[in-house]
mmCIF file of C-alpha atoms in Angstrom:
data_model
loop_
_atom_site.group_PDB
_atom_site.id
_atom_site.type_symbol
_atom_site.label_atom_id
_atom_site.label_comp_id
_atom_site.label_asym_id
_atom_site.label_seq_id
_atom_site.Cartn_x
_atom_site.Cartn_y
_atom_site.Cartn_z
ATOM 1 C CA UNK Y 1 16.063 -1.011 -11.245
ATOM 2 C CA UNK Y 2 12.552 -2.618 -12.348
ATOM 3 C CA UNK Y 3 9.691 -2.104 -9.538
ATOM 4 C CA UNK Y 4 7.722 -5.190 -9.473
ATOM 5 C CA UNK Y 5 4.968 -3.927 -6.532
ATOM 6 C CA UNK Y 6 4.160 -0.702 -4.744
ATOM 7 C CA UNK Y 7 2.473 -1.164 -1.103
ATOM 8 C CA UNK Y 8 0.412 1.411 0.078
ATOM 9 C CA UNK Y 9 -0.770 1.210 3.914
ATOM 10 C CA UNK Y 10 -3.272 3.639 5.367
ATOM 11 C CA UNK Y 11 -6.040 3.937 8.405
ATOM 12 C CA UNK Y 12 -7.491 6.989 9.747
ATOM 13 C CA UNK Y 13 -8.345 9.212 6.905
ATOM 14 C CA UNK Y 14 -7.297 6.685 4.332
ATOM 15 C CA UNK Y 15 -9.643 7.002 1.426
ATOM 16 C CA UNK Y 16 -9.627 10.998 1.176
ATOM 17 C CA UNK Y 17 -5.983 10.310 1.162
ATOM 18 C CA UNK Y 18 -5.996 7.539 -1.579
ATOM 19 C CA UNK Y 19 -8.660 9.454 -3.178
ATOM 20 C CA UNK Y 20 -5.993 12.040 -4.087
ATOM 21 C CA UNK Y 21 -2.648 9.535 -4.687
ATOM 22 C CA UNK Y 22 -4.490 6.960 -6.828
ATOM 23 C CA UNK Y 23 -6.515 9.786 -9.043
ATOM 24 C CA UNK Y 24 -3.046 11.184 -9.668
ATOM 25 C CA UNK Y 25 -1.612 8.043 -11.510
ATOM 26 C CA UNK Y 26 -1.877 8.383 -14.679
ATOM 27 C CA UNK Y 27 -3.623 5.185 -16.953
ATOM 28 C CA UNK Y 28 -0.358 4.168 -18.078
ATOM 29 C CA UNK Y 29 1.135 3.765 -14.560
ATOM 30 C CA UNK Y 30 2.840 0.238 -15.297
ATOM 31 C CA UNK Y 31 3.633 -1.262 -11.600
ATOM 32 C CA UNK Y 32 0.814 -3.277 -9.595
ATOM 33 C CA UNK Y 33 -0.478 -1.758 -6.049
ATOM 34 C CA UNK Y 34 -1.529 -3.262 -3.467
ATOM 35 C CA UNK Y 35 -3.195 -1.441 -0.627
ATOM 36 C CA UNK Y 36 -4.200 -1.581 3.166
ATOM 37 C CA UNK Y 37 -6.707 0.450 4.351
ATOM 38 C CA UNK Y 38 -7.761 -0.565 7.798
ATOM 39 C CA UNK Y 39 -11.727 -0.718 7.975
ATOM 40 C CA UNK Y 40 -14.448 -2.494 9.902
ATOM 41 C CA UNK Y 41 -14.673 -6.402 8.665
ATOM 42 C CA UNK Y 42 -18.338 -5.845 7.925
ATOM 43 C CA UNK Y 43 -17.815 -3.182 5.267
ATOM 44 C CA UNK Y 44 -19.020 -3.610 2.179
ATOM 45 C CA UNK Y 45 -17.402 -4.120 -0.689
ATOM 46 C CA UNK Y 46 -17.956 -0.715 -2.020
ATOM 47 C CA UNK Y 47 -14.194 0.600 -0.975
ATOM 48 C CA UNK Y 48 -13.029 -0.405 -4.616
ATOM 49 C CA UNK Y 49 -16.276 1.738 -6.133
ATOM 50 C CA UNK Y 50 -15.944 4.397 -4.236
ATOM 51 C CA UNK Y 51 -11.877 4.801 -5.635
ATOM 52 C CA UNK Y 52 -12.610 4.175 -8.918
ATOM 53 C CA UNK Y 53 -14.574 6.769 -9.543
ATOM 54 C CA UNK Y 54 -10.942 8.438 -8.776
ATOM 55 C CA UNK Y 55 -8.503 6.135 -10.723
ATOM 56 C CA UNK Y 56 -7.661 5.625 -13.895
ATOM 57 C CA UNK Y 57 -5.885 2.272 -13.405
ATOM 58 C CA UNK Y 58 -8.391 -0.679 -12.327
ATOM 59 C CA UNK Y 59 -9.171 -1.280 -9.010
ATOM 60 C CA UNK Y 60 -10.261 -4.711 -7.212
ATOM 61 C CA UNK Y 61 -10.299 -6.308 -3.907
ATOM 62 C CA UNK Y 62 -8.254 -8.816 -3.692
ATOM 63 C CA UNK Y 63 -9.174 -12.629 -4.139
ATOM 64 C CA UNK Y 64 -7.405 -15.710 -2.802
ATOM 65 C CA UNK Y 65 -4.383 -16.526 -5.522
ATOM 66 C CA UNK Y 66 -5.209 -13.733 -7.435
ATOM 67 C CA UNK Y 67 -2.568 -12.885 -10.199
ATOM 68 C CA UNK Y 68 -0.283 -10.140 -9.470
ATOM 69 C CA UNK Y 69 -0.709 -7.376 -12.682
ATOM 70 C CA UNK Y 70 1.043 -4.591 -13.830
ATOM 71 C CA UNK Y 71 -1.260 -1.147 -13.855
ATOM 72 C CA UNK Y 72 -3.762 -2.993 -11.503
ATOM 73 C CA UNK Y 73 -4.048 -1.561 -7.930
ATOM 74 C CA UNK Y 74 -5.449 -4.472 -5.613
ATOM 75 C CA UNK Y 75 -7.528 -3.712 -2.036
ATOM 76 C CA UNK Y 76 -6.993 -6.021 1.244
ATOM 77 C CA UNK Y 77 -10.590 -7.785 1.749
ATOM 78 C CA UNK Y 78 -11.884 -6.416 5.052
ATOM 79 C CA UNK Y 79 -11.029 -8.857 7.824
ATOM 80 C CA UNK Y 80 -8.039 -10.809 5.691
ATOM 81 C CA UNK Y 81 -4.609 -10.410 5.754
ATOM 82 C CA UNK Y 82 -3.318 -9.582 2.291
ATOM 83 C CA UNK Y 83 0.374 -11.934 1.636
ATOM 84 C CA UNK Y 84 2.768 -11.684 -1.241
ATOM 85 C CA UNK Y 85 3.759 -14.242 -3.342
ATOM 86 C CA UNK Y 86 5.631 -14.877 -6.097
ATOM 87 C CA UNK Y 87 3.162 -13.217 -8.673
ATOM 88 C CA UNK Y 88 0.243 -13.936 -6.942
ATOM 89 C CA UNK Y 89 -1.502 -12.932 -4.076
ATOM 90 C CA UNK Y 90 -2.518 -14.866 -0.816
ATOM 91 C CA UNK Y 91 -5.414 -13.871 1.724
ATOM 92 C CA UNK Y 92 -5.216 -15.593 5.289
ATOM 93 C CA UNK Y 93 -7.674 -15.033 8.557
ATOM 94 C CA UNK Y 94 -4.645 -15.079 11.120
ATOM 95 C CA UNK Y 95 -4.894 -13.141 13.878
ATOM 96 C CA UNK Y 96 -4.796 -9.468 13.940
ATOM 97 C CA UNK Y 97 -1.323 -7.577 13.864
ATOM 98 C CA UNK Y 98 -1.531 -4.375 15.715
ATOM 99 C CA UNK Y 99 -5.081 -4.917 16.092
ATOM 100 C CA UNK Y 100 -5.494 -5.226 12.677
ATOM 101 C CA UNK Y 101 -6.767 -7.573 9.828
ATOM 102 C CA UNK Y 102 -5.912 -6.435 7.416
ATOM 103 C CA UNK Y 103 -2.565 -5.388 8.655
ATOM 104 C CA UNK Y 104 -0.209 -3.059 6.938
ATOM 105 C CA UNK Y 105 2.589 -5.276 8.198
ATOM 106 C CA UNK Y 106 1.685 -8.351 6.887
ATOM 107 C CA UNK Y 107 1.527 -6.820 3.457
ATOM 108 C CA UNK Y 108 4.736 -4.945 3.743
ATOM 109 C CA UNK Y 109 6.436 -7.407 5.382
ATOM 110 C CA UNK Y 110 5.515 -10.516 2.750
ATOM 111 C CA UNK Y 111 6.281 -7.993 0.030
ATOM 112 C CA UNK Y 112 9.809 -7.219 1.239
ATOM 113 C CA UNK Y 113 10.486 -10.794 1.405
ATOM 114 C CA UNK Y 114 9.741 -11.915 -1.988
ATOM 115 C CA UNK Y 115 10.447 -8.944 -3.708
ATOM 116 C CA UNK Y 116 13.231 -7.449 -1.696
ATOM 117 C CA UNK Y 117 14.725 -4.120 -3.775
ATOM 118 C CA UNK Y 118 12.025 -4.493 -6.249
ATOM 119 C CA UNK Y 119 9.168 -2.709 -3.829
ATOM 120 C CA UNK Y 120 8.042 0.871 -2.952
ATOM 121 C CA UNK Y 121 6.353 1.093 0.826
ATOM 122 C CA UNK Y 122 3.978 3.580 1.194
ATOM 123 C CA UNK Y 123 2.593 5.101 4.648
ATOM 124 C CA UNK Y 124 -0.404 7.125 4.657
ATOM 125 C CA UNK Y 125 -2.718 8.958 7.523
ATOM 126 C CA UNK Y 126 -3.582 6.229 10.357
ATOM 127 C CA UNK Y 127 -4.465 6.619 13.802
ATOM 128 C CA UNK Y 128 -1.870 3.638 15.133
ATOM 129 C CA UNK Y 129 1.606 1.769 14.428
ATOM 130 C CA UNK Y 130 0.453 -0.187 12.135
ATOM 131 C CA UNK Y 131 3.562 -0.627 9.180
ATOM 132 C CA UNK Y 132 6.288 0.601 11.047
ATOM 133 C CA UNK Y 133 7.901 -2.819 11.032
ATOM 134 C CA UNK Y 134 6.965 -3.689 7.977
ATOM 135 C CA UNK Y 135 8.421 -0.476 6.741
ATOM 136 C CA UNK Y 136 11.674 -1.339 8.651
ATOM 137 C CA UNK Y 137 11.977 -4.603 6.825
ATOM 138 C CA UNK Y 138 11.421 -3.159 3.107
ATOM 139 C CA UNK Y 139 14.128 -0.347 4.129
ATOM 140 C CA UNK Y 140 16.400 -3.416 5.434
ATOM 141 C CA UNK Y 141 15.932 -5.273 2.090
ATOM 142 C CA UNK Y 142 16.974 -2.501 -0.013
ATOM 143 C CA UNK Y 143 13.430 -1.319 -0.959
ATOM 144 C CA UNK Y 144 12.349 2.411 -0.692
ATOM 145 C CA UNK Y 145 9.991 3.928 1.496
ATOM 146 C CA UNK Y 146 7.932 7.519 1.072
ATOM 147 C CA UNK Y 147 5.835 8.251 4.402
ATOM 148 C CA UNK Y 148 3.061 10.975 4.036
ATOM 149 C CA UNK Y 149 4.354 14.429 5.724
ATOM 150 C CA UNK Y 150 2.777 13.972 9.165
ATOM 151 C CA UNK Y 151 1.595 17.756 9.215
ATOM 152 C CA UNK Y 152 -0.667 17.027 5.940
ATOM 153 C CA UNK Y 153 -2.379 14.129 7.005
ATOM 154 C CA UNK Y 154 -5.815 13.358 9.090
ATOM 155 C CA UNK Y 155 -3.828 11.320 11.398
ATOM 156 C CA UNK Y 156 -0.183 11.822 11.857
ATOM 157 C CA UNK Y 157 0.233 9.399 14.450
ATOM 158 C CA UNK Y 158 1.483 6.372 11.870
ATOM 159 C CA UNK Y 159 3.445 8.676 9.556
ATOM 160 C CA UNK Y 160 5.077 9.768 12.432
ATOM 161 C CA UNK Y 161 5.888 6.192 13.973
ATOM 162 C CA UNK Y 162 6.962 5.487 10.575
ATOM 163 C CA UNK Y 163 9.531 8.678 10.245
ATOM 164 C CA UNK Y 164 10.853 8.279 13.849
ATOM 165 C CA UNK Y 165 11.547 4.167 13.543
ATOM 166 C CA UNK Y 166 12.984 4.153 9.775
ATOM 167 C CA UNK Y 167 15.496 6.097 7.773
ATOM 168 C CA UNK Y 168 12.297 7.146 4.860
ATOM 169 C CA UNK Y 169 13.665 8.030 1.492
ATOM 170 C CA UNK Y 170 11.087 10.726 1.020
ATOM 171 C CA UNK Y 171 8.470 12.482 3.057
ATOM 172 C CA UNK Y 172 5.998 14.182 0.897
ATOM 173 C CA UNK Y 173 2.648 15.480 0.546
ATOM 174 C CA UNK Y 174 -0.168 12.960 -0.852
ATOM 175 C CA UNK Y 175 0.366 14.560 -4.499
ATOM 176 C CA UNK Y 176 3.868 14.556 -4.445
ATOM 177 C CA UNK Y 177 3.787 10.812 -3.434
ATOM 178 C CA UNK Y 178 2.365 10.286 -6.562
ATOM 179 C CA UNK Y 179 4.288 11.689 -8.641
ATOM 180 C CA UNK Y 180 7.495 10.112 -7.033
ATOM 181 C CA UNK Y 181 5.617 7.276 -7.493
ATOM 182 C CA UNK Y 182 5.476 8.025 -11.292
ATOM 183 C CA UNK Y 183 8.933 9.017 -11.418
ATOM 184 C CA UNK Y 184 10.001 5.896 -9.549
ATOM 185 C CA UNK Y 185 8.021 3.322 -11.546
ATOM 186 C CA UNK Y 186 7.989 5.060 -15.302
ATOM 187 C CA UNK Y 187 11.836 5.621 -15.149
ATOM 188 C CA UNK Y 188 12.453 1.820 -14.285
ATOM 189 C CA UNK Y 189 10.845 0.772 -17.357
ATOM 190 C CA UNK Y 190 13.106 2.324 -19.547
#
């Protein structure tokens, strides 16, 4: 089984906890990323900056149409829903799910439905329910799902949403997400 995307959705405490997943991938990690990380719609652009310093793998926010890459990891724009495509991405300003724009949903939701088995959901520390359906839906397509142990995280309020509405695969700490992420992606290549 070949991944084609990983989707990573986070709020509360979400960079410290990206911080530590995405500066454990190692540069050859080949499967692209795309992230959620709820935050206010007039922050900067400096989300991307502020995790490279901690990745090895490039890191961008995410433009309308943008290709989808292998070993890239791609950011929600504040204040746009990220969509998958088929190989590309899509941004749209509909309105908020959960209270959110970006919402983790949305992402995981489009993702499951183009890529079905072929995608990795990831939740992280968040203060809400943000993901929990789309969570549900890449579980119902045959896709596998790692939530963040609830006890390790800032906020265990969406882990724990996310553990009690969906059968998870795994439940691990942040650096043992990223190595099943390794495992996951580097064995698929092969």
């Amino acid at each position: 089984m070949s991944f084609k995307l990983v989707v990573i959705g986070t709020s509360l405490g979400g960079l410290s906890a990206l911080k530590i997943i995405l500066g454990n991938l190692p540069a050859d990690f080949p499967v692209p990323i795309a992230i959620v990380q709820h935050r206010h719609k007039e922050s900067k652009n400096t989300l991307s900056e502020l995790l490279q310093e901690f990745a090895l793998l490039p890191i961008r926010e995410v433009e309308d149409k943008d290709e989808i890459l292998p070993g890239h990891i791609y950011l929600a724009p504040a204040d746009y829903h990220l969509l998958v495509e088929l190989g590309h991405f899509a941004l749209s300003t509909d309105e908020p799910v959960s209270y959110a724009r970006p919402s983790i949903d949305v992402l995981f939701e489009s993702a499951a439905d183009v890529y079905c088995e072929q995608v990795i959901g990831v939740i992280l520390t968040g203060a809400n329910q943000d993901g929990v359906q789309g969570l549900k839906k890449i579980k119902l397509r045959g896709g596998l799902t790692i939530v963040q142990e609830p006890s390790t995280a800032e906020s265990y309020v969406m882990p724990e949403a996310a553990i009690s509405a969906v059968a998870v695969d795994w439940i691990l700490t942040l650096k043992d997400i990223a190595s099943q992420m390794v495992k996951l992606c580097h064995s698929s290549r092969k």
